[in-house]
mmCIF file with all atom_site columns, C-alpha atoms in Angstrom:
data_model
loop_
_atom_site.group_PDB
_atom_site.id
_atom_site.type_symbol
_atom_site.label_atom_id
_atom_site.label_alt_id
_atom_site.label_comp_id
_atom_site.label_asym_id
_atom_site.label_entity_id
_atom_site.label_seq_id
_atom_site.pdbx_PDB_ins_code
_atom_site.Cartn_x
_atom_site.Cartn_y
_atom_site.Cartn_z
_atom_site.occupancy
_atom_site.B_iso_or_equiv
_atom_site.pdbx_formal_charge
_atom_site.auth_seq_id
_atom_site.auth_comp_id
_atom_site.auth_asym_id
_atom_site.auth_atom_id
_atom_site.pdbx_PDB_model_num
ATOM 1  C CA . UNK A 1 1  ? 90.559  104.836 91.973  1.00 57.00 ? 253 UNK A CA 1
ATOM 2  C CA . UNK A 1 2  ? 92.264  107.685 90.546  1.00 57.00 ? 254 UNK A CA 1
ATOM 3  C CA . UNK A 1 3  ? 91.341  109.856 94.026  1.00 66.00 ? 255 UNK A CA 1
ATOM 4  C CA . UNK A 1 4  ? 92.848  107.079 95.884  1.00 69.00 ? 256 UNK A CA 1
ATOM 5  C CA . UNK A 1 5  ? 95.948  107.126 93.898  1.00 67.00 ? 257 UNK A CA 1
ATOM 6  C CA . UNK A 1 6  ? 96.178  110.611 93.982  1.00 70.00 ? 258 UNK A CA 1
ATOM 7  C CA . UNK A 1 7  ? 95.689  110.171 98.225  1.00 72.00 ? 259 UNK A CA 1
ATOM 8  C CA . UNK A 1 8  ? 98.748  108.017 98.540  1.00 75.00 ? 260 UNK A CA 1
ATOM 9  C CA . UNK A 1 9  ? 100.793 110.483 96.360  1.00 76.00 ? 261 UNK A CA 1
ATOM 10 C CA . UNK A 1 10 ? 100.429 113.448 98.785  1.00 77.00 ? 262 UNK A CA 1
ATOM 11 C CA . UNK A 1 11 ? 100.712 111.413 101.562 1.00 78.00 ? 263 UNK A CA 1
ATOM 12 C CA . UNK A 1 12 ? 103.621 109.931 100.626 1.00 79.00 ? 264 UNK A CA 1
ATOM 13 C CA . UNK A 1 13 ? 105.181 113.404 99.802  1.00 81.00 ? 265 UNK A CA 1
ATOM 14 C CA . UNK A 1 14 ? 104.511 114.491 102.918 1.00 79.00 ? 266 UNK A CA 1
ATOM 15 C CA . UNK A 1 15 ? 105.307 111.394 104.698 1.00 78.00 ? 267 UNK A CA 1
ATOM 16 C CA . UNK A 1 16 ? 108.736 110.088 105.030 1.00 78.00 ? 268 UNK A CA 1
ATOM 17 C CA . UNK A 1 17 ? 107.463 106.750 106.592 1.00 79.00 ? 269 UNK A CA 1
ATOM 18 C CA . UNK A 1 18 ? 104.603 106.550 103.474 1.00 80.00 ? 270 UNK A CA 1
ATOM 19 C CA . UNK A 1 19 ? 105.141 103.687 100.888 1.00 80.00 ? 271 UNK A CA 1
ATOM 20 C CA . UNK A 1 20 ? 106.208 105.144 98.164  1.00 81.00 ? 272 UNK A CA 1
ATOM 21 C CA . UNK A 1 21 ? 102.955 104.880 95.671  1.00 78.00 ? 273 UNK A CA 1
ATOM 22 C CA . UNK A 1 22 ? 103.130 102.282 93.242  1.00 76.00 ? 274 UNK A CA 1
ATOM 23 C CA . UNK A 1 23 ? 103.681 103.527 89.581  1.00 75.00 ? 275 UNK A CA 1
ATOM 24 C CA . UNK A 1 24 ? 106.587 105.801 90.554  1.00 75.00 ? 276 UNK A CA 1
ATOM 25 C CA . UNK A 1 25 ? 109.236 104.875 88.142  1.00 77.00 ? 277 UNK A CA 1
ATOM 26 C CA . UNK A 1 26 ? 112.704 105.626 89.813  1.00 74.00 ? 278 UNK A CA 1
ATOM 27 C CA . UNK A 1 27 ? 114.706 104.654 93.231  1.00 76.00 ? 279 UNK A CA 1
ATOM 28 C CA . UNK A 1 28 ? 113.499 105.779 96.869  1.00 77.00 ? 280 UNK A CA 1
ATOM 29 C CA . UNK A 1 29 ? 116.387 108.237 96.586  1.00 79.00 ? 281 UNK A CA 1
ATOM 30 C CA . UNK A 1 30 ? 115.169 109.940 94.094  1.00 82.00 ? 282 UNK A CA 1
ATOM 31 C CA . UNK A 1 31 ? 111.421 110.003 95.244  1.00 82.00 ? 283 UNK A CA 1
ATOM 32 C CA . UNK A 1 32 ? 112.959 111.580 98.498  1.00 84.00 ? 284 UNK A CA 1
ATOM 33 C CA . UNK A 1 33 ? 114.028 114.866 96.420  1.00 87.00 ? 285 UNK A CA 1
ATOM 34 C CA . UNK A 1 34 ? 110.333 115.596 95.800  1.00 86.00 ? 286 UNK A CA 1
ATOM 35 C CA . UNK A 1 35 ? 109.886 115.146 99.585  1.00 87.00 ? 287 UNK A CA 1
ATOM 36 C CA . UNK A 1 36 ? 112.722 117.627 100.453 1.00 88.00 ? 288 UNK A CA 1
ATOM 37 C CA . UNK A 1 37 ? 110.989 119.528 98.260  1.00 91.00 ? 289 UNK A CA 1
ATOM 38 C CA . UNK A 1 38 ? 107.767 119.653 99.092  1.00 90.00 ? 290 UNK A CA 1
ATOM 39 C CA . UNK A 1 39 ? 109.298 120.087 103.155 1.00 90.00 ? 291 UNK A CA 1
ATOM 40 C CA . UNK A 1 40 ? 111.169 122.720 102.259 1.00 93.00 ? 292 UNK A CA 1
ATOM 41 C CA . UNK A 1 41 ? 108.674 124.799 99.737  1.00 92.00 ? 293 UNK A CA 1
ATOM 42 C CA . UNK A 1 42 ? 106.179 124.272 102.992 1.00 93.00 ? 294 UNK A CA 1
ATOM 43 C CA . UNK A 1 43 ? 108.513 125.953 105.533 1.00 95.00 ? 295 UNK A CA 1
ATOM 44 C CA . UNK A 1 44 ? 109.291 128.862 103.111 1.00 95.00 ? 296 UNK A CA 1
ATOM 45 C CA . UNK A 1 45 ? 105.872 129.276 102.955 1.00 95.00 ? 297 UNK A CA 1
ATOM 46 C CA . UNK A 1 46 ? 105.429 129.829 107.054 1.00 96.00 ? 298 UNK A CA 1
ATOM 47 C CA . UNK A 1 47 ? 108.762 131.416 106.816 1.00 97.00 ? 299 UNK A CA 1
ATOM 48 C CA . UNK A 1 48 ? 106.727 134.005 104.412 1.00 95.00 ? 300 UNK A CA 1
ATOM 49 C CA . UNK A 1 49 ? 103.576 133.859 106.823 1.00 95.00 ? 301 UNK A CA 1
ATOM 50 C CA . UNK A 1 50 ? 105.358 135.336 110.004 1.00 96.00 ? 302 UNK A CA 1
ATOM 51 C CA . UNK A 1 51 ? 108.364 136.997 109.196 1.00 97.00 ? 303 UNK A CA 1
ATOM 52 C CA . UNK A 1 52 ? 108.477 138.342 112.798 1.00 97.00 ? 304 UNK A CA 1
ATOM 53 C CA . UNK A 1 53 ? 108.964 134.889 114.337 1.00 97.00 ? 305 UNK A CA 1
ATOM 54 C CA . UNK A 1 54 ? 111.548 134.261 111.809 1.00 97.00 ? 306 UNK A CA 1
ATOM 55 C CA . UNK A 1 55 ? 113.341 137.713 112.650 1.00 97.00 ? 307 UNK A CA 1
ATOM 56 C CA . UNK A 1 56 ? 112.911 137.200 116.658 1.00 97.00 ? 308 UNK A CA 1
ATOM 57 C CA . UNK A 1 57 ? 114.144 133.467 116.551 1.00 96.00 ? 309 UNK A CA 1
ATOM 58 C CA . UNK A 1 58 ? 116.761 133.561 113.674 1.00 97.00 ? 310 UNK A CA 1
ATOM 59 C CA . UNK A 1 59 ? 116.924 131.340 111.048 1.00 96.00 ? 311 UNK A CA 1
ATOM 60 C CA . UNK A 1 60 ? 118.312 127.950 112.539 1.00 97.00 ? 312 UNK A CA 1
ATOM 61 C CA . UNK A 1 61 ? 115.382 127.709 114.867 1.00 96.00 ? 313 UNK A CA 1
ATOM 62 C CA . UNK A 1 62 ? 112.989 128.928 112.814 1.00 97.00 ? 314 UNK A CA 1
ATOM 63 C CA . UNK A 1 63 ? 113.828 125.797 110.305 1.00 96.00 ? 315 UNK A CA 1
ATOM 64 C CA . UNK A 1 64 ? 113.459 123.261 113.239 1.00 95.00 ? 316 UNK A CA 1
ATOM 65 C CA . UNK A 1 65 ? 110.621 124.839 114.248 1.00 96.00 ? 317 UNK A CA 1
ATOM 66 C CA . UNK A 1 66 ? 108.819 125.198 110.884 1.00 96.00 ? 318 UNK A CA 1
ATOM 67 C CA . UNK A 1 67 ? 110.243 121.416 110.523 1.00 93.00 ? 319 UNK A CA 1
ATOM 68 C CA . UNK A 1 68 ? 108.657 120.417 113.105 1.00 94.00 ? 320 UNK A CA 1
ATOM 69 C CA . UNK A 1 69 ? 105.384 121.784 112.548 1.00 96.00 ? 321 UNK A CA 1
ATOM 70 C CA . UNK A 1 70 ? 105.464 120.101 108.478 1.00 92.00 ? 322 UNK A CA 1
ATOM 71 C CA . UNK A 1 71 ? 106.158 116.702 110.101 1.00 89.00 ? 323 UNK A CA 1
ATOM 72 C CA . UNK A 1 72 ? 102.559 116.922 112.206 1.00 91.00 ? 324 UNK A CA 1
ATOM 73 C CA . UNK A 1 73 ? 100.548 119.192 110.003 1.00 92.00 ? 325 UNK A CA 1
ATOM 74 C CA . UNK A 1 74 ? 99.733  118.818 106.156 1.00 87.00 ? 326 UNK A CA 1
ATOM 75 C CA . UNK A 1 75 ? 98.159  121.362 104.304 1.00 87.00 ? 327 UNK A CA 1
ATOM 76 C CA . UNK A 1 76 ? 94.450  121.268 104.517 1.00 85.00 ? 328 UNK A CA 1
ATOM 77 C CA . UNK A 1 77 ? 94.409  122.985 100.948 1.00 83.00 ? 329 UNK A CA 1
ATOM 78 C CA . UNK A 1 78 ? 96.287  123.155 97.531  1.00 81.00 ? 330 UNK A CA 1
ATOM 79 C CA . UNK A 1 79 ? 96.513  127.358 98.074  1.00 86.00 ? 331 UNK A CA 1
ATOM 80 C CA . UNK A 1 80 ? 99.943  127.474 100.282 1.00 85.00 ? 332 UNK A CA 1
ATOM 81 C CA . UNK A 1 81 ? 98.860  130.823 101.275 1.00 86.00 ? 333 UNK A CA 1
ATOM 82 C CA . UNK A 1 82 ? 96.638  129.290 103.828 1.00 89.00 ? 334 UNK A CA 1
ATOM 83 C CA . UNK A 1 83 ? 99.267  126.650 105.235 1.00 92.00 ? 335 UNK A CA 1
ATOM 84 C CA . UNK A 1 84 ? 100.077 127.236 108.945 1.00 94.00 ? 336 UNK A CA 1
ATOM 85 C CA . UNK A 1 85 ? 96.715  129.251 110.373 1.00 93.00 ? 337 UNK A CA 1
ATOM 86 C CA . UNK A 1 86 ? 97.371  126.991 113.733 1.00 94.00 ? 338 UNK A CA 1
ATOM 87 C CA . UNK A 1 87 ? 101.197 128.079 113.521 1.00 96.00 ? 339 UNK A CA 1
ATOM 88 C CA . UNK A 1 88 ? 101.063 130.103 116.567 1.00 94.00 ? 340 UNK A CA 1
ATOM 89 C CA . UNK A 1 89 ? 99.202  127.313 118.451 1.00 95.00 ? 341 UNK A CA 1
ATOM 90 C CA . UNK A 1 90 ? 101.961 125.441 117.631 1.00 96.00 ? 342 UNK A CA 1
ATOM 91 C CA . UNK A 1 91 ? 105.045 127.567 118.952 1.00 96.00 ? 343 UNK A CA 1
ATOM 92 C CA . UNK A 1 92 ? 103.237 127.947 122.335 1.00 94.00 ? 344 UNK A CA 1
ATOM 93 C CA . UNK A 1 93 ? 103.520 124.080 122.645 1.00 92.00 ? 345 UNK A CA 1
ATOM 94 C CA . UNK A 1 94 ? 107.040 123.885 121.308 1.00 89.00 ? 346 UNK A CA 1
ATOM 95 C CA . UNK A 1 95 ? 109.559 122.372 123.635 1.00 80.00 ? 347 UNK A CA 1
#
C-alpha cells in the first residue's frame, strides 16, 4: 500500500493533470508549489548537464526546452545526476 501511495505522490509531483494524492493536507495551490518545484529543480539539473546547449541557445529557450522535455520525461531514478541521458535525443526532435 505504502509503494502505491508513494507512486501517486511522484506522479502527482510531476504531473500537473495527477490527482492530487489523498492525505495531502492543504489547497491545490499550495500542492502546486512543490510541483514548481520539483519542475524547476529538474531543469536546473539539465541546465547543469549541458551547459553548452544552455550557452548556444540562451537562457529563455533553454527553459522551454528543458520544460518541455520535464513535461514528457520523469526521472527514471532518485540520483538527479542521471536525469536527461536521452536529452540530446530530445533537442533533435524539438520543433
Amino acid at each position: 500500500m505504502w509503494r502505491e501511495s508513494l507512486h501517486a505522490y511522484g506522479n502527482a509531483l510531476t504531473d500537473r493533470n495527477a490527482a492530487i494524492p489523498p492525505g495531502i493536507i492543504g489547497s491545490a495551490a499550495r500542492f502546486d508549489v512543490y510541483r514548481n518545484n520539483v519542475a524547476w529543480g529538474l531543469m536546473n539539473a539539465l541546465a547543469e548537464a549541458y551547459p553548452v546547449v544552455l550557452r548556444l541557445t540562451g537562457r529563455e529557450f533553454f527553459d522551454a526546452l528543458a520544460h518541455a522535455y520535464t513535461e514528457k520525461f520523469r526521472p527514471a531514478s532518485p540520483v538527479l545526476h542521471e536525469y536527461g541521458a536521452n536529452f540530446g535525443d530530445f533537442i533533435e526532435t524539438f520543433d
